[in-house]
Amino acid sequence: MKAQLLADYILLNYNPMSHLKLQKLLFYCEAYHLAYFNSSLIDEEFEAWVHGPVCREVFDIYKSKAVLYKDLVFEGDKGDVLKQIDALGLSSDQVDLLNDVLNTLNSWSAFELESATHREYPWIQARAGVPAGDKCANKISKETMRDFYKSELVS
């Protein structure tokens, strides 16, 4: 699935939210999908930016529509998004996981989500050697995400 389709799904069901929060919800959806199903939910990768994981492709779409902390709202065609999601053929377990992650983490603020990612190994590992506050476009390994969040599920 393209990350933009997942972003549309999130905004459709949980808007409004800041771009920062959207990026973190995308990250956690991918992370827990990797942990549970041992496969990616989205095609794109995340980069270890100063404010946490960012999917550059989604960032580029919304960068002209909102600043980091201003709310985004869903502006697309609801029926089209739902049709595209349905066409992916996700299992009921995959849809349940996605909704569980979003229902749980949507109550967190963007800052709580950012802080959480900053304490977790995938982001820390990707930024290794990069001074705090410096720009960084290092990729966050999907294998590292899978292994870390799978271990979190067990503990």
Short mmCIF file of C-alpha atoms in Angstrom, two decimals:
data_model
loop_
_atom_site.label_atom_id
_atom_site.label_comp_id
_atom_site.label_asym_id
_atom_site.label_seq_id
_atom_site.Cartn_x
_atom_site.Cartn_y
_atom_site.Cartn_z
CA MET A 1 0.00 0.00 0.00
CA LYS A 2 1.20 3.50 -0.67
CA ALA A 3 1.75 5.49 2.51
CA GLN A 4 -0.48 8.25 1.16
CA LEU A 5 -3.45 5.86 1.09
CA LEU A 6 -2.85 4.96 4.73
CA ALA A 7 -2.52 8.68 5.55
CA ASP A 8 -5.86 9.30 3.84
CA TYR A 9 -7.43 6.46 5.84
CA ILE A 10 -6.08 7.90 9.09
CA LEU A 11 -7.26 11.43 8.31
CA LEU A 12 -10.62 10.16 7.12
CA ASN A 13 -11.25 8.37 10.41
CA TYR A 14 -9.31 10.45 12.95
CA ASN A 15 -9.00 14.01 11.62
CA PRO A 16 -8.12 16.72 12.36
CA MET A 17 -4.54 16.18 13.47
CA SER A 18 -1.15 17.76 13.04
CA HIS A 19 1.26 16.63 10.37
CA LEU A 20 3.59 15.58 13.18
CA LYS A 21 0.95 13.30 14.70
CA LEU A 22 0.01 11.85 11.31
CA GLN A 23 3.64 10.89 10.67
CA LYS A 24 3.91 9.10 14.02
CA LEU A 25 0.63 7.22 13.51
CA LEU A 26 1.85 6.09 10.08
CA PHE A 27 5.08 4.89 11.68
CA TYR A 28 3.36 2.92 14.42
CA CYS A 29 0.90 1.32 11.98
CA GLU A 30 3.85 0.11 9.93
CA ALA A 31 5.86 -0.93 13.00
CA TYR A 32 3.13 -3.06 14.53
CA HIS A 33 2.17 -4.55 11.18
CA LEU A 34 5.78 -5.63 10.76
CA ALA A 35 5.78 -7.07 14.29
CA TYR A 36 2.52 -9.01 13.93
CA PHE A 37 2.59 -10.09 10.30
CA ASN A 38 6.31 -10.03 9.51
CA SER A 39 5.56 -7.94 6.42
CA SER A 40 5.29 -4.29 5.49
CA LEU A 41 1.95 -2.54 5.36
CA ILE A 42 3.30 0.38 3.33
CA ASP A 43 5.79 0.50 0.48
CA GLU A 44 7.77 3.53 1.63
CA GLU A 45 10.44 3.84 4.30
CA PHE A 46 10.77 6.20 7.23
CA GLU A 47 13.64 8.60 7.87
CA ALA A 48 14.95 9.49 11.32
CA TRP A 49 14.20 13.20 11.42
CA VAL A 50 14.70 15.47 14.43
CA HIS A 51 11.04 15.20 15.48
CA GLY A 52 10.89 11.44 14.99
CA PRO A 53 10.18 9.10 12.08
CA VAL A 54 8.93 10.71 8.88
CA CYS A 55 7.74 9.20 5.62
CA ARG A 56 9.17 11.69 3.15
CA GLU A 57 6.60 10.91 0.45
CA VAL A 58 3.74 11.84 2.77
CA PHE A 59 5.67 14.83 4.11
CA ASP A 60 6.12 16.17 0.59
CA ILE A 61 2.38 15.94 -0.08
CA TYR A 62 1.39 17.86 3.05
CA LYS A 63 4.30 20.27 3.46
CA SER A 64 2.50 23.01 1.53
CA LYS A 65 -0.81 22.41 3.34
CA ALA A 66 0.28 22.61 6.93
CA VAL A 67 3.10 23.46 9.21
CA LEU A 68 4.33 20.81 11.60
CA TYR A 69 1.85 21.61 14.36
CA LYS A 70 -1.18 22.88 12.42
CA ASP A 71 -4.03 20.46 11.91
CA LEU A 72 -4.65 18.59 8.69
CA VAL A 73 -8.12 17.47 7.67
CA PHE A 74 -9.24 14.87 5.16
CA GLU A 75 -10.04 16.56 1.85
CA GLY A 76 -10.41 13.60 -0.49
CA ASP A 77 -13.22 11.37 -1.65
CA LYS A 78 -14.25 9.09 1.23
CA GLY A 79 -15.72 6.46 -1.09
CA ASP A 80 -12.58 6.36 -3.22
CA VAL A 81 -10.32 5.85 -0.20
CA LEU A 82 -12.51 3.08 1.21
CA LYS A 83 -12.68 1.40 -2.22
CA GLN A 84 -8.87 1.50 -2.54
CA ILE A 85 -8.41 0.10 0.97
CA ASP A 86 -10.93 -2.67 0.25
CA ALA A 87 -9.16 -3.51 -3.04
CA LEU A 88 -5.95 -4.25 -1.12
CA GLY A 89 -7.55 -7.39 0.25
CA LEU A 90 -6.29 -6.89 3.79
CA SER A 91 -7.34 -9.67 6.14
CA SER A 92 -9.73 -8.92 9.00
CA ASP A 93 -6.76 -9.41 11.36
CA GLN A 94 -4.78 -6.75 9.50
CA VAL A 95 -7.69 -4.29 9.57
CA ASP A 96 -8.27 -5.02 13.27
CA LEU A 97 -4.60 -4.39 14.06
CA LEU A 98 -4.60 -1.16 12.11
CA ASN A 99 -7.71 0.09 13.89
CA ASP A 100 -6.43 -1.07 17.31
CA VAL A 101 -3.17 0.84 16.83
CA LEU A 102 -5.02 3.95 15.66
CA ASN A 103 -7.71 3.78 18.36
CA THR A 104 -5.06 3.41 21.05
CA LEU A 105 -2.55 5.99 19.85
CA ASN A 106 -4.97 8.61 18.56
CA SER A 107 -5.58 9.67 22.17
CA TRP A 108 -1.88 10.52 22.52
CA SER A 109 -0.73 14.02 21.64
CA ALA A 110 1.75 14.60 18.85
CA PHE A 111 4.37 15.42 21.48
CA GLU A 112 3.72 12.19 23.40
CA LEU A 113 4.10 10.21 20.19
CA GLU A 114 7.29 12.08 19.28
CA SER A 115 8.72 11.47 22.75
CA ALA A 116 7.87 7.78 22.53
CA THR A 117 9.68 7.36 19.21
CA HIS A 118 12.71 9.16 20.63
CA ARG A 119 12.98 6.55 23.40
CA GLU A 120 12.74 3.60 21.03
CA TYR A 121 15.62 1.76 19.41
CA PRO A 122 14.69 2.01 15.71
CA TRP A 123 14.85 5.83 15.69
CA ILE A 124 17.86 5.89 18.03
CA GLN A 125 19.77 3.41 15.88
CA ALA A 126 19.05 5.29 12.66
CA ARG A 127 20.32 8.53 14.20
CA ALA A 128 23.46 7.00 15.72
CA GLY A 129 26.31 9.49 15.42
CA VAL A 130 24.03 12.38 14.42
CA PRO A 131 24.15 15.26 16.92
CA ALA A 132 20.85 16.02 18.64
CA GLY A 133 18.93 18.65 16.72
CA ASP A 134 20.80 18.08 13.44
CA LYS A 135 18.95 17.21 10.25
CA CYS A 136 19.07 13.56 9.33
CA ALA A 137 17.61 11.58 6.46
CA ASN A 138 18.93 8.19 7.55
CA LYS A 139 16.48 5.38 6.83
CA ILE A 140 14.94 3.50 9.74
CA SER A 141 15.42 -0.21 9.07
CA LYS A 142 12.17 -2.12 8.68
CA GLU A 143 13.95 -5.18 10.05
CA THR A 144 14.92 -3.24 13.16
CA MET A 145 11.36 -1.96 13.49
CA ARG A 146 9.97 -5.49 13.20
CA ASP A 147 12.37 -6.94 15.75
CA PHE A 148 12.00 -4.11 18.26
CA TYR A 149 8.20 -3.91 18.22
CA LYS A 150 7.87 -7.69 18.22
CA SER A 151 9.97 -7.78 21.39
CA GLU A 152 7.76 -5.05 22.88
CA LEU A 153 4.69 -7.22 22.29
CA VAL A 154 6.26 -10.09 24.23
CA SER A 155 7.43 -8.01 27.20
#
